[in-house]
Amino acid sequence: MRIAALLLAAWPLLAAEDAPAWVREAAARPVPSYPAKVSLVVTLQEESVTVNADGSRIMRERGALRVLQQLSHPPVAQRGYDSRNGRIRSFQGWLLSPSGKPVVFGKNAIVDRSAATSQMYDEHRYQALNPGTGLAPGATFAWEVVEEEKTIFANYHYPFQSDDPVLLSRFTLTLPAGWEVKSVVLNHAPIEPRVEGSVYSWELRDLPWIEPEEHSPGIAAAAPRLGVSYFPASGGSGLRTAKDWGALSAWFSELADPAAEASAPVRAKAAELTAGAKTALDKMRALAAFVQQTNYVFVAIDLNHGGGFTPHRAEQTLERNYGDCKDKTALMRALLASIGVESYAVSIYATDRLFVRPEWPASQFNHDITAIRAPAELTLPATLDHPRLGRLLLFDPTSRTTPLGDLPDHEQGSLALVLAGARGELVRTPLLPPALRRVESDVEARLTPEGGLTARISRRYFGQSAGPWRRLLLGEPEEFKHSLERALSRHLGGLTLGRVEHSDRFEEGQLELKMDVAVNRFGQIMQGRLLIVNPGDLAPPPDYALPAKPRQQPVELYARAHTDSVKIAVPPRFKVDELPEPLTLESPYGSFHARWRAEGASVLFEQSVEIKDTLAPASEYGQVREFLEKIATGQRSPVVLVKE
Amino acid sequence: MRILRPLPVLLAFLFGALSPGLCQTQAHPNAFWLPVTDAEKQMKEPVVDKDAGVEALFWRVVVGDQRRGDDLERVLYHYVRLKVFTAKGKEQASTVDIEYNKGTYIGDVQGRTIKPDGTIVELTKDAVHDRDVVKAGGIKRKARSFAMPGVELGAIVEYRWRETRDRSLRYMRLQFQREFPVQKVTYFIKPLPRDVVSEIMGIKPFNFTLPPLNEDTKGYSSIVLEKMPAFREEPLMPGQAGVRIWALLYYSPTEKRDPVKYWPNVGKKVYKELRLSLRADSDLKQAAAQAVAGAAGDEEKALRLLRYLRANLRDLFDPSVSDADRLKTIKQRQKKDGRSVGEILKSGVATSDEMNLVFAAMASQVGLDARPALVGDRDDILFHPSSLDVYFLPNVDMAVRIGGSWKVYDVSTRLLPPRLLSWREEGASALVTDPDKPEFISLPLSPPEESQVVRQAKLKLDAEGAIEGDIEEAWSGHKGAERRGDLRGESEARQQERIKEEVLQTFPSAELTQIQVEQVDNPEEPLRVRYHLKVTGYAQRTGKRLLFQPLFFQRGSQPLFTASDRRYDIHFRYAWREQDEVAIALPPGFELEKAETPGDLDFGPPGSYRVKLVVKGRVELSAQREFVFGKGGALAFGRSGYPQIKGVFEEIHARDGHILALRQSAATGAK
């Protein structure tokens, strides 16, 4: 037994008060039958936002959930807030036992946490209520939070549910008289609000459970969501509004552009960096490399007043040599301006291609990248030709593993707002073809009569496929070596990693790894005369495996491609006894070709795999899974050698 | 904090007398930036580790204990100077995050970067951020963070800060190894003035030899260690305290501790102190009597009490305890006299030591000879009686005399059967307290048979390579505890889902039905898992053969050790035994092609590996596997033995992957 270290937590209060009527009502709501895996149902999810004439707003959130199954970890009621421009005014909670006996949580049961995790500082905070014990099946946990904030934003995002089923979800917006409201419902058929004076209310009932599933789009693409924007009748509110993407671009450009000014120190740095560069592309690459090396440090301040979209001045970022995504973008733009290249900041959602929706012109973004006005003759992959803005080369200076001309996987095929003042538009970022992120591998190996193997493995990683290795190479050499050993051992068993070489042609988007490997037991000798080997184990492992189970959500696959060649010299006095039949698969999701040949005293295995960027409906899950399983099985097909 | 004790005797600093009154008005050694030498500026390669991305040129900490009014405080002045060599090092050196709790204050943060061209960029005040990481009920955990400006390759980065602690000063661990290599680590230490306390400060080194201490004219004594490698973790390594270079700073009474008398005195004192807190109220007496009603013998009584408490007391940090209940308990514990055993039982929430106190109180009420035992921690500091301080016996269990010898119990390890202790306590020393004759006992290491994984599969293979059948698994002891930790508290449906997800990791095409999970909450019985399984493509078809792995349960297993090199010794947590029986009905028209076994493997005292393959009537294959490890307490191996240990597990992994071939019999002909 360990003498416990005392961590902190909230303190109680359990008082013998009753729960309010709305909690009783939510607890009494009949619950339909759900799959046994569903642990709880939200009987009420409600948020009421009241906007004052000065644009400040008060949000009252009510929630109630019924426990259906025993829970290993109790659900926690949580609300985020901006600690500079707002506060949680009150946070109450109630627990109704299955018999209906109430427990009331006092304000001292609330824990207040910083939202900052990896970032240096974040004014965003959370308050949370953990009900702890008592959540037996049949119990109801309910809470009410009131938050107030001052903001210049005039829109609001309300997800009708998370993955738990919801019986009643309601959003109510109360505006000052005469204000206008626009709304859009995402992932659901349109809903007209109920309007009473200047009170608008949207409601959905009986929302089903959304089971988290492998390789499915995020919850934001599955759960119904509401986006509302409101517009004051006249000025004086202090709100910034945008009725279309152009207006939003104009506003965000106002915030972003001043920081991208090419001041004297920035111009001097640009001149220094590009001094040896001969072409425009070389100059851009030199600037890009410099901004990529700028340390990433995120400080979130004054978010409700546009702090999340206002970079530090480029010369400040240059001096400090650190900044966040918008700071890096501003510095990149300032450096580009110094050499006469025009560019724009671009707002994007970095972690989900499907998050941003064109029908709701509002800030749906969490990341900034750069769009460079590129000359027509520049044909790098991450470019798009825009009818009004011209050829734009998209570049993410925050990604240290993505060279100019490429784009991180999650940012491809996504909607992004080019901040070109009032001319700015929402654009679709390029989706780069699988071949541009392919892996090519060549293996020359020699097998011993006992099944041991020595091999020289060469792998060339193109585009985004090089990212994980680049990240490892940025770290300690020992960790890089151990990662290689772990990855190879997973399929080859015990091995000794010999010489490892790598060369990174970063600007060309190519990384090559060469390594010598000795595998203790690559083949298995049987009956003293048969030697069984799987040449495919020397190629990179299959990219995807989907489980055999019913599917609710679409399947989302990111493009993958590799071509592999494995040549194994057969031991003396052995010959090929059995080779797998060649395999060819063509499907809407990609293609697979594999063949095994005896070539002199060697066995040659060659395969090419291409998986396309796919968003397939759940009804096609079986086909997608079968296609991927055939690739995995095919790659592991054994070859039988026999002693002559 | 209160002064420890008024001064009855003069103090002596353990490693040298100090001049009283020094340093009260003088600047501490970290008051100014130290000159940056040309050698430091021109340094191109790390010194300690050639692969390091960043290296500390020095890390200096000034530790000064002092009186402030009626209180005592410890002030630490930290000063770090780093040199950046690579992009990764630049990243490591660019941000600093100092977290601290109530009772600690961080101040005077200063920093600067000296660029390779000599330019100095100062850390500005607006770049230092404070935040409350979490706050609740008046308790806060805070952080002070800053990003160093102008960090680039070749730069020298240095920062310093002051840390003030007003909590317990009795023990503090001085770390010499950090996340990056350090060329020179220096601790300057100044104990409490002699007129303040009656205790003296001592330093105990771990994993290094304490060098001669340097005493300066300002009253500080210093410890200097050079070329400290970065600390990195490895799988199955000893506890950090066993490998990391560190020292314990502590206060102890002035009188020299007598190795012969010290532990007996501790045993008597602890016994007396804890006996006082074992006074039972009527409710507790009644509960004890009810719990053991009808029990035959002392051992049965002890077991029943333990079961009763596990059923009625939840651990303070159990997820089912609300934040509110947790803090309520914490605040009650902070009362001057703590909580009585009756209050603990009534609250239903307890720390692990409180659970054992209640156990002892109840045991005493039912006539058992029970008393607290102070127990070492195998995952922290390896205890030796020559270490004369209770700090080295951090745990409190309860010893019950059964059949003339002591049996040690721990109520809090509720995932283990009552007869087992946490692996961290197995093999550790325990001081059984007593009013007259406290005694040390060695807690036994559990044998492999106590932690078993027993699996059975009855399967049928078809001609296309699909396999289908029933699986049954039983997990006991420490193996069972690990499994229970994953499943405990989940609904039945979620437990079944977890099992399904695990199997799908190995067999993505598997279809699982009839999943049953039993005895999750009863560690006195093995945890049982049963399911029916169907997997396509289990065997691979070649033109004329069907190749398959007879050891079904080892399919998809990974080698235990993959790294070619090893930094530390290898410590397994506990001994275990795996026993598998797999029966595979062979597809009609196929017969085994001269089946061979992978063979047994004996690797000396630690254990053995046995595999037996038997063909029954040409239609069924029986595969039996037994793997035992850690026999006779052979759980710790020196670093030099790593190649052998790695080799053993690789060999086992290879044998586990043994393939058999089925060939279509002549009668059926080629398909």
Short mmCIF file of N, CA, C and O in Angstrom, two decimals, chain A residues 1-3 5 7-12 36-37 69-72 74 111-114 120-121 125 131-133 293 295 320-321 400 474 476 478 481-482 485-486 490 520-521 524 526-527 547-548 577-578 636, chain B residues 51 87-88 90-91 130 132-135 150-151 314 317 320 323-324 327 331 352-353 356 377 394-396 410 412 425 489 493 497 508 540 542-545 558 563-565 567 593 596 650-651 658-659:
data_model
loop_
_atom_site.label_atom_id
_atom_site.label_comp_id
_atom_site.label_asym_id
_atom_site.label_seq_id
_atom_site.Cartn_x
_atom_site.Cartn_y
_atom_site.Cartn_z
N MET A 1 0.85 -1.17 0.00
CA MET A 1 0.00 0.00 0.00
C MET A 1 0.89 1.23 0.00
O MET A 1 1.88 1.30 0.69
N ARG A 2 0.53 2.17 -0.77
CA ARG A 2 1.31 3.39 -0.90
C ARG A 2 0.67 4.46 -0.04
O ARG A 2 -0.55 4.64 -0.08
N ILE A 3 1.44 5.13 0.75
CA ILE A 3 0.86 6.25 1.48
C ILE A 3 0.56 7.32 0.45
O ILE A 3 1.43 7.77 -0.28
N ALA A 5 -0.14 10.42 -1.79
CA ALA A 5 0.19 11.83 -1.88
C ALA A 5 -1.12 12.57 -2.07
O ALA A 5 -2.01 12.09 -2.76
N LEU A 7 -3.47 14.94 -3.62
CA LEU A 7 -3.69 15.79 -4.77
C LEU A 7 -4.83 16.72 -4.42
O LEU A 7 -5.55 16.53 -3.45
N LEU A 8 -5.03 17.69 -5.28
CA LEU A 8 -6.10 18.58 -4.93
C LEU A 8 -7.37 18.20 -5.66
O LEU A 8 -7.39 17.51 -6.63
N ALA A 9 -8.41 18.69 -5.13
CA ALA A 9 -9.72 18.40 -5.68
C ALA A 9 -10.69 19.41 -5.11
O ALA A 9 -10.33 20.25 -4.29
N ALA A 10 -11.91 19.31 -5.55
CA ALA A 10 -12.89 20.25 -5.04
C ALA A 10 -13.42 19.77 -3.71
O ALA A 10 -13.29 18.62 -3.36
N TRP A 11 -14.05 20.67 -2.97
CA TRP A 11 -14.68 20.19 -1.76
C TRP A 11 -16.16 20.12 -1.96
O TRP A 11 -16.67 20.55 -2.97
N PRO A 12 -16.82 19.57 -0.98
CA PRO A 12 -18.18 19.12 -1.13
C PRO A 12 -19.13 20.29 -1.11
O PRO A 12 -18.73 21.30 -0.65
N ALA A 36 -26.51 -2.27 -25.76
CA ALA A 36 -25.96 -2.48 -24.41
C ALA A 36 -24.70 -1.66 -24.17
O ALA A 36 -24.34 -1.35 -23.03
N LYS A 37 -23.99 -1.30 -25.24
CA LYS A 37 -22.73 -0.55 -25.08
C LYS A 37 -22.97 0.90 -24.64
O LYS A 37 -22.05 1.58 -24.22
N GLN A 69 -25.80 2.19 -17.68
CA GLN A 69 -24.92 1.07 -17.34
C GLN A 69 -23.91 1.55 -16.32
O GLN A 69 -23.62 2.75 -16.25
N GLN A 70 -23.35 0.61 -15.62
CA GLN A 70 -22.29 0.96 -14.68
C GLN A 70 -21.18 1.70 -15.42
O GLN A 70 -20.81 1.34 -16.54
N LEU A 71 -20.63 2.73 -14.78
CA LEU A 71 -19.60 3.55 -15.43
C LEU A 71 -18.28 3.40 -14.68
O LEU A 71 -18.26 3.47 -13.45
N SER A 72 -17.20 3.20 -15.43
CA SER A 72 -15.91 3.12 -14.75
C SER A 72 -15.43 4.51 -14.34
O SER A 72 -14.74 4.68 -13.35
N PRO A 74 -16.98 8.48 -13.89
CA PRO A 74 -18.21 9.26 -13.96
C PRO A 74 -18.10 10.35 -15.02
O PRO A 74 -17.01 10.88 -15.27
N VAL A 111 -14.27 22.44 -9.83
CA VAL A 111 -12.83 22.55 -10.07
C VAL A 111 -12.62 23.48 -11.25
O VAL A 111 -13.33 23.39 -12.25
N ASP A 112 -11.66 24.35 -11.14
CA ASP A 112 -11.37 25.31 -12.20
C ASP A 112 -9.99 25.00 -12.77
O ASP A 112 -9.01 24.96 -12.03
N ARG A 113 -9.92 24.75 -14.07
CA ARG A 113 -8.64 24.32 -14.67
C ARG A 113 -8.23 25.23 -15.82
O ARG A 113 -9.08 25.71 -16.56
N SER A 114 -6.94 25.35 -16.00
CA SER A 114 -6.41 26.06 -17.17
C SER A 114 -6.59 25.18 -18.40
O SER A 114 -6.46 23.96 -18.32
N MET A 120 2.11 27.67 -24.12
CA MET A 120 2.75 28.39 -23.04
C MET A 120 1.72 29.01 -22.10
O MET A 120 1.83 28.93 -20.88
N TYR A 121 0.71 29.62 -22.66
CA TYR A 121 -0.28 30.30 -21.83
C TYR A 121 -1.59 30.40 -22.60
O TYR A 121 -1.59 30.61 -23.81
N ARG A 125 -10.17 28.89 -19.87
CA ARG A 125 -10.16 27.98 -18.72
C ARG A 125 -11.42 27.13 -18.73
O ARG A 125 -12.33 27.37 -19.52
N PRO A 131 -19.36 14.38 -10.41
CA PRO A 131 -20.31 13.92 -9.39
C PRO A 131 -19.82 12.73 -8.61
O PRO A 131 -20.39 12.40 -7.57
N GLY A 132 -18.79 12.06 -9.10
CA GLY A 132 -18.23 10.93 -8.36
C GLY A 132 -19.20 9.79 -8.20
O GLY A 132 -19.90 9.41 -9.13
N THR A 133 -19.25 9.29 -6.99
CA THR A 133 -20.05 8.10 -6.73
C THR A 133 -21.55 8.41 -6.81
O THR A 133 -21.98 9.53 -6.93
N GLN A 293 12.16 27.11 -38.91
CA GLN A 293 13.02 26.88 -37.75
C GLN A 293 12.65 27.76 -36.56
O GLN A 293 13.10 27.53 -35.44
N ASN A 295 10.97 28.86 -33.44
CA ASN A 295 10.36 27.98 -32.43
C ASN A 295 8.87 28.23 -32.30
O ASN A 295 8.43 29.38 -32.34
N ARG A 320 12.47 37.52 -31.35
CA ARG A 320 12.33 36.48 -30.34
C ARG A 320 12.62 35.09 -30.87
O ARG A 320 12.89 34.16 -30.12
N ASN A 321 12.49 34.97 -32.18
CA ASN A 321 12.64 33.68 -32.84
C ASN A 321 11.66 32.66 -32.28
O ASN A 321 11.94 31.47 -32.20
N ARG A 400 7.24 21.63 -39.37
CA ARG A 400 8.68 21.60 -39.61
C ARG A 400 9.08 20.44 -40.51
O ARG A 400 10.24 20.30 -40.85
N LEU A 474 14.54 14.61 -36.00
CA LEU A 474 14.78 15.87 -35.29
C LEU A 474 15.16 15.62 -33.83
O LEU A 474 15.71 16.48 -33.17
N GLU A 476 16.55 12.72 -30.65
CA GLU A 476 17.82 12.09 -30.29
C GLU A 476 18.10 10.90 -31.20
O GLU A 476 17.19 10.10 -31.46
N GLU A 478 19.47 8.17 -30.51
CA GLU A 478 19.16 6.91 -29.82
C GLU A 478 17.68 6.56 -29.94
O GLU A 478 17.32 5.41 -30.19
N LYS A 481 16.94 5.32 -33.44
CA LYS A 481 17.36 3.93 -33.63
C LYS A 481 16.38 2.97 -32.94
O LYS A 481 15.98 1.96 -33.51
N HIS A 482 16.00 3.30 -31.73
CA HIS A 482 15.07 2.43 -31.01
C HIS A 482 13.72 2.35 -31.71
O HIS A 482 13.09 1.30 -31.74
N GLU A 485 14.11 -0.01 -34.56
CA GLU A 485 14.17 -1.39 -34.07
C GLU A 485 12.79 -1.91 -33.68
O GLU A 485 12.42 -3.03 -33.99
N ARG A 486 12.03 -1.04 -33.02
CA ARG A 486 10.67 -1.45 -32.63
C ARG A 486 9.81 -1.71 -33.86
O ARG A 486 9.10 -2.72 -33.94
N ARG A 490 8.45 -5.62 -35.05
CA ARG A 490 7.02 -5.94 -35.01
C ARG A 490 6.67 -7.01 -36.04
O ARG A 490 5.83 -7.86 -35.82
N ASN A 520 17.09 -12.92 -37.02
CA ASN A 520 17.48 -14.23 -36.49
C ASN A 520 16.68 -15.37 -37.11
O ASN A 520 17.21 -16.41 -37.46
N ARG A 521 15.38 -15.20 -37.21
CA ARG A 521 14.50 -16.27 -37.69
C ARG A 521 13.54 -15.72 -38.72
O ARG A 521 12.36 -15.53 -38.43
N GLN A 524 11.25 -20.28 -41.58
CA GLN A 524 11.18 -21.44 -40.68
C GLN A 524 11.50 -22.71 -41.46
O GLN A 524 10.90 -22.97 -42.51
N MET A 526 11.33 -26.56 -42.00
CA MET A 526 10.39 -27.63 -41.64
C MET A 526 10.89 -28.94 -42.22
O MET A 526 11.33 -28.99 -43.36
N GLN A 527 10.78 -29.93 -41.41
CA GLN A 527 11.14 -31.30 -41.82
C GLN A 527 12.58 -31.38 -42.32
O GLN A 527 12.94 -32.27 -43.09
N PRO A 547 -11.64 -3.54 -38.61
CA PRO A 547 -12.21 -4.71 -37.95
C PRO A 547 -13.53 -5.15 -38.59
O PRO A 547 -14.24 -4.33 -39.19
N ALA A 548 -13.83 -6.44 -38.42
CA ALA A 548 -15.08 -6.98 -38.95
C ALA A 548 -16.19 -6.72 -37.94
O ALA A 548 -16.35 -7.49 -37.00
N ASP A 577 9.81 -24.15 -54.18
CA ASP A 577 8.83 -25.23 -54.30
C ASP A 577 7.45 -24.67 -54.63
O ASP A 577 6.76 -25.19 -55.49
N GLU A 578 7.08 -23.61 -53.91
CA GLU A 578 5.76 -23.02 -54.17
C GLU A 578 5.85 -21.50 -54.11
O GLU A 578 6.46 -20.94 -53.19
N ARG A 636 1.38 -10.85 -47.08
CA ARG A 636 1.97 -11.85 -46.17
C ARG A 636 1.99 -13.26 -46.78
O ARG A 636 2.23 -14.23 -46.08
N ASP B 51 25.57 12.97 -28.94
CA ASP B 51 24.31 13.06 -29.69
C ASP B 51 23.34 14.07 -29.10
O ASP B 51 22.23 14.22 -29.61
N ALA B 87 18.48 21.27 -33.90
CA ALA B 87 17.11 21.81 -33.97
C ALA B 87 16.27 21.29 -32.81
O ALA B 87 15.48 22.03 -32.23
N LYS B 88 16.42 20.01 -32.49
CA LYS B 88 15.65 19.47 -31.37
C LYS B 88 16.06 20.14 -30.06
O LYS B 88 15.23 20.46 -29.22
N LYS B 90 17.17 23.08 -29.77
CA LYS B 90 16.62 24.44 -29.81
C LYS B 90 15.19 24.43 -29.26
O LYS B 90 14.80 25.30 -28.49
N GLU B 91 14.47 23.41 -29.67
CA GLU B 91 13.09 23.25 -29.19
C GLU B 91 13.07 23.03 -27.68
O GLU B 91 12.29 23.65 -26.95
N ASP B 130 1.99 33.53 -15.75
CA ASP B 130 1.54 32.74 -14.60
C ASP B 130 0.16 32.21 -14.88
O ASP B 130 -0.66 32.89 -15.49
N ASP B 132 -3.05 29.53 -13.09
CA ASP B 132 -3.51 28.52 -12.15
C ASP B 132 -3.84 27.28 -12.97
O ASP B 132 -4.79 27.29 -13.74
N VAL B 133 -3.04 26.27 -12.84
CA VAL B 133 -3.30 25.05 -13.61
C VAL B 133 -4.64 24.48 -13.18
O VAL B 133 -5.46 24.07 -13.98
N VAL B 134 -4.86 24.45 -11.89
CA VAL B 134 -6.14 23.98 -11.38
C VAL B 134 -6.35 24.62 -10.02
O VAL B 134 -5.40 24.82 -9.26
N LYS B 135 -7.60 24.95 -9.72
CA LYS B 135 -7.89 25.47 -8.39
C LYS B 135 -9.24 24.94 -7.95
O LYS B 135 -10.16 24.81 -8.76
N GLY B 150 15.01 34.46 -28.93
CA GLY B 150 16.21 34.43 -29.77
C GLY B 150 16.99 33.13 -29.74
O GLY B 150 18.19 33.12 -30.05
N VAL B 151 16.34 32.04 -29.39
CA VAL B 151 17.07 30.77 -29.30
C VAL B 151 17.36 30.26 -30.71
O VAL B 151 16.46 30.13 -31.53
N ARG B 314 -13.86 2.87 0.01
CA ARG B 314 -13.31 3.14 -1.33
C ARG B 314 -12.02 3.94 -1.19
O ARG B 314 -11.88 4.75 -0.26
N PHE B 317 -8.58 7.89 -4.09
CA PHE B 317 -8.35 8.28 -5.48
C PHE B 317 -9.08 7.38 -6.48
O PHE B 317 -8.79 7.40 -7.66
N SER B 320 -14.53 6.60 -8.70
CA SER B 320 -15.93 6.73 -8.30
C SER B 320 -16.10 7.72 -7.14
O SER B 320 -17.21 8.08 -6.78
N ASP B 323 -14.94 14.61 -6.57
CA ASP B 323 -13.97 15.62 -6.13
C ASP B 323 -14.38 16.17 -4.77
O ASP B 323 -13.54 16.44 -3.91
N ALA B 324 -15.70 16.32 -4.59
CA ALA B 324 -16.19 16.88 -3.33
C ALA B 324 -15.85 15.96 -2.16
O ALA B 324 -15.32 16.40 -1.14
N LEU B 327 -12.05 15.97 -1.42
CA LEU B 327 -11.52 17.11 -0.69
C LEU B 327 -12.01 17.14 0.75
O LEU B 327 -11.28 17.53 1.66
N LYS B 331 -9.50 17.35 3.85
CA LYS B 331 -9.58 18.38 4.89
C LYS B 331 -9.75 17.75 6.27
O LYS B 331 -9.18 18.25 7.24
N SER B 352 -4.96 4.64 1.64
CA SER B 352 -4.57 3.25 1.82
C SER B 352 -4.06 3.00 3.24
O SER B 352 -4.33 1.95 3.83
N ASP B 353 -3.35 3.96 3.83
CA ASP B 353 -2.87 3.72 5.20
C ASP B 353 -4.03 3.73 6.19
O ASP B 353 -4.05 2.98 7.16
N ASN B 356 -5.72 0.37 6.32
CA ASN B 356 -5.00 -0.61 7.13
C ASN B 356 -5.13 -0.33 8.62
O ASN B 356 -5.13 -1.25 9.43
N ASP B 377 9.77 -0.09 -0.41
CA ASP B 377 9.18 -0.02 -1.75
C ASP B 377 10.23 -0.45 -2.76
O ASP B 377 11.21 0.25 -2.97
N PRO B 394 8.38 3.62 3.47
CA PRO B 394 7.32 4.61 3.27
C PRO B 394 5.89 4.07 3.41
O PRO B 394 4.95 4.85 3.48
N ASN B 395 5.71 2.78 3.43
CA ASN B 395 4.35 2.23 3.41
C ASN B 395 3.94 1.66 4.76
O ASN B 395 4.79 1.18 5.52
N VAL B 396 2.66 1.68 5.03
CA VAL B 396 2.14 1.10 6.28
C VAL B 396 1.17 -0.02 5.91
O VAL B 396 0.12 0.24 5.30
N ASP B 410 -2.54 -6.01 3.11
CA ASP B 410 -2.76 -4.64 2.67
C ASP B 410 -4.18 -4.55 2.10
O ASP B 410 -4.46 -5.11 1.04
N SER B 412 -5.66 -2.13 0.80
CA SER B 412 -5.85 -1.23 -0.35
C SER B 412 -5.58 -1.88 -1.70
O SER B 412 -6.02 -1.38 -2.71
N GLU B 425 5.91 -4.18 -3.04
CA GLU B 425 6.23 -4.56 -1.66
C GLU B 425 6.75 -5.98 -1.56
O GLU B 425 7.37 -6.34 -0.56
N GLY B 489 -15.02 -1.66 -13.03
CA GLY B 489 -15.88 -0.48 -13.05
C GLY B 489 -16.67 -0.32 -14.33
O GLY B 489 -17.57 0.50 -14.41
N ALA B 493 -21.45 -4.80 -20.74
CA ALA B 493 -21.34 -4.60 -22.19
C ALA B 493 -20.01 -3.97 -22.56
O ALA B 493 -19.39 -4.34 -23.56
N GLU B 497 -16.96 -5.40 -24.80
CA GLU B 497 -16.44 -4.62 -25.91
C GLU B 497 -14.92 -4.52 -25.83
O GLU B 497 -14.21 -4.59 -26.85
N PRO B 508 -8.03 -8.61 -37.18
CA PRO B 508 -9.03 -7.62 -37.60
C PRO B 508 -10.28 -8.26 -38.20
O PRO B 508 -11.35 -7.66 -38.16
N GLN B 540 -2.60 -19.76 -44.01
CA GLN B 540 -2.33 -19.23 -45.34
C GLN B 540 -2.26 -20.37 -46.34
O GLN B 540 -1.58 -21.38 -46.10
N THR B 542 -1.12 -22.02 -49.71
CA THR B 542 -0.23 -21.96 -50.87
C THR B 542 -0.86 -22.91 -51.89
O THR B 542 -1.99 -23.36 -51.69
N GLY B 543 -0.19 -23.22 -52.96
CA GLY B 543 -0.79 -24.08 -53.98
C GLY B 543 -1.27 -25.41 -53.42
O GLY B 543 -2.40 -25.83 -53.62
N LYS B 544 -0.39 -26.05 -52.66
CA LYS B 544 -0.77 -27.39 -52.19
C LYS B 544 -0.77 -27.50 -50.67
O LYS B 544 -1.04 -28.55 -50.13
N ARG B 545 -0.47 -26.43 -50.00
CA ARG B 545 -0.36 -26.52 -48.54
C ARG B 545 -1.23 -25.48 -47.85
O ARG B 545 -1.58 -24.43 -48.43
N GLN B 558 4.44 -9.62 -29.84
CA GLN B 558 5.61 -8.82 -30.21
C GLN B 558 6.80 -9.24 -29.35
O GLN B 558 6.60 -9.66 -28.20
N ALA B 563 15.27 -3.08 -28.31
CA ALA B 563 16.45 -2.21 -28.38
C ALA B 563 17.72 -3.05 -28.34
O ALA B 563 17.82 -4.02 -27.58
N SER B 564 18.69 -2.68 -29.15
CA SER B 564 19.93 -3.45 -29.21
C SER B 564 20.83 -3.14 -28.03
O SER B 564 21.74 -3.92 -27.72
N ASP B 565 20.62 -2.01 -27.39
CA ASP B 565 21.49 -1.66 -26.27
C ASP B 565 20.64 -1.42 -25.01
O ASP B 565 19.43 -1.32 -25.08
N ARG B 567 20.68 0.55 -21.04
CA ARG B 567 21.31 1.50 -20.13
C ARG B 567 21.29 1.00 -18.69
O ARG B 567 22.23 1.20 -17.94
N GLU B 593 1.99 -32.34 -42.55
CA GLU B 593 3.17 -32.71 -43.32
C GLU B 593 4.35 -32.80 -42.35
O GLU B 593 5.00 -31.80 -42.06
N GLU B 596 6.55 -31.00 -36.73
CA GLU B 596 7.67 -30.95 -35.78
C GLU B 596 7.32 -29.95 -34.69
O GLU B 596 6.59 -28.99 -34.94
N GLU B 650 13.59 -13.49 -27.47
CA GLU B 650 13.50 -13.57 -28.93
C GLU B 650 13.33 -15.02 -29.38
O GLU B 650 12.57 -15.32 -30.31
N GLU B 651 14.04 -15.89 -28.71
CA GLU B 651 13.94 -17.31 -29.07
C GLU B 651 12.53 -17.82 -28.77
O GLU B 651 11.94 -18.55 -29.57
N HIS B 658 6.01 -20.68 -34.50
CA HIS B 658 6.24 -21.92 -35.24
C HIS B 658 5.06 -22.24 -36.16
O HIS B 658 3.90 -22.14 -35.78
N ILE B 659 5.39 -22.63 -37.38
CA ILE B 659 4.38 -22.90 -38.41
C ILE B 659 4.32 -24.40 -38.70
O ILE B 659 5.35 -25.07 -38.75
#
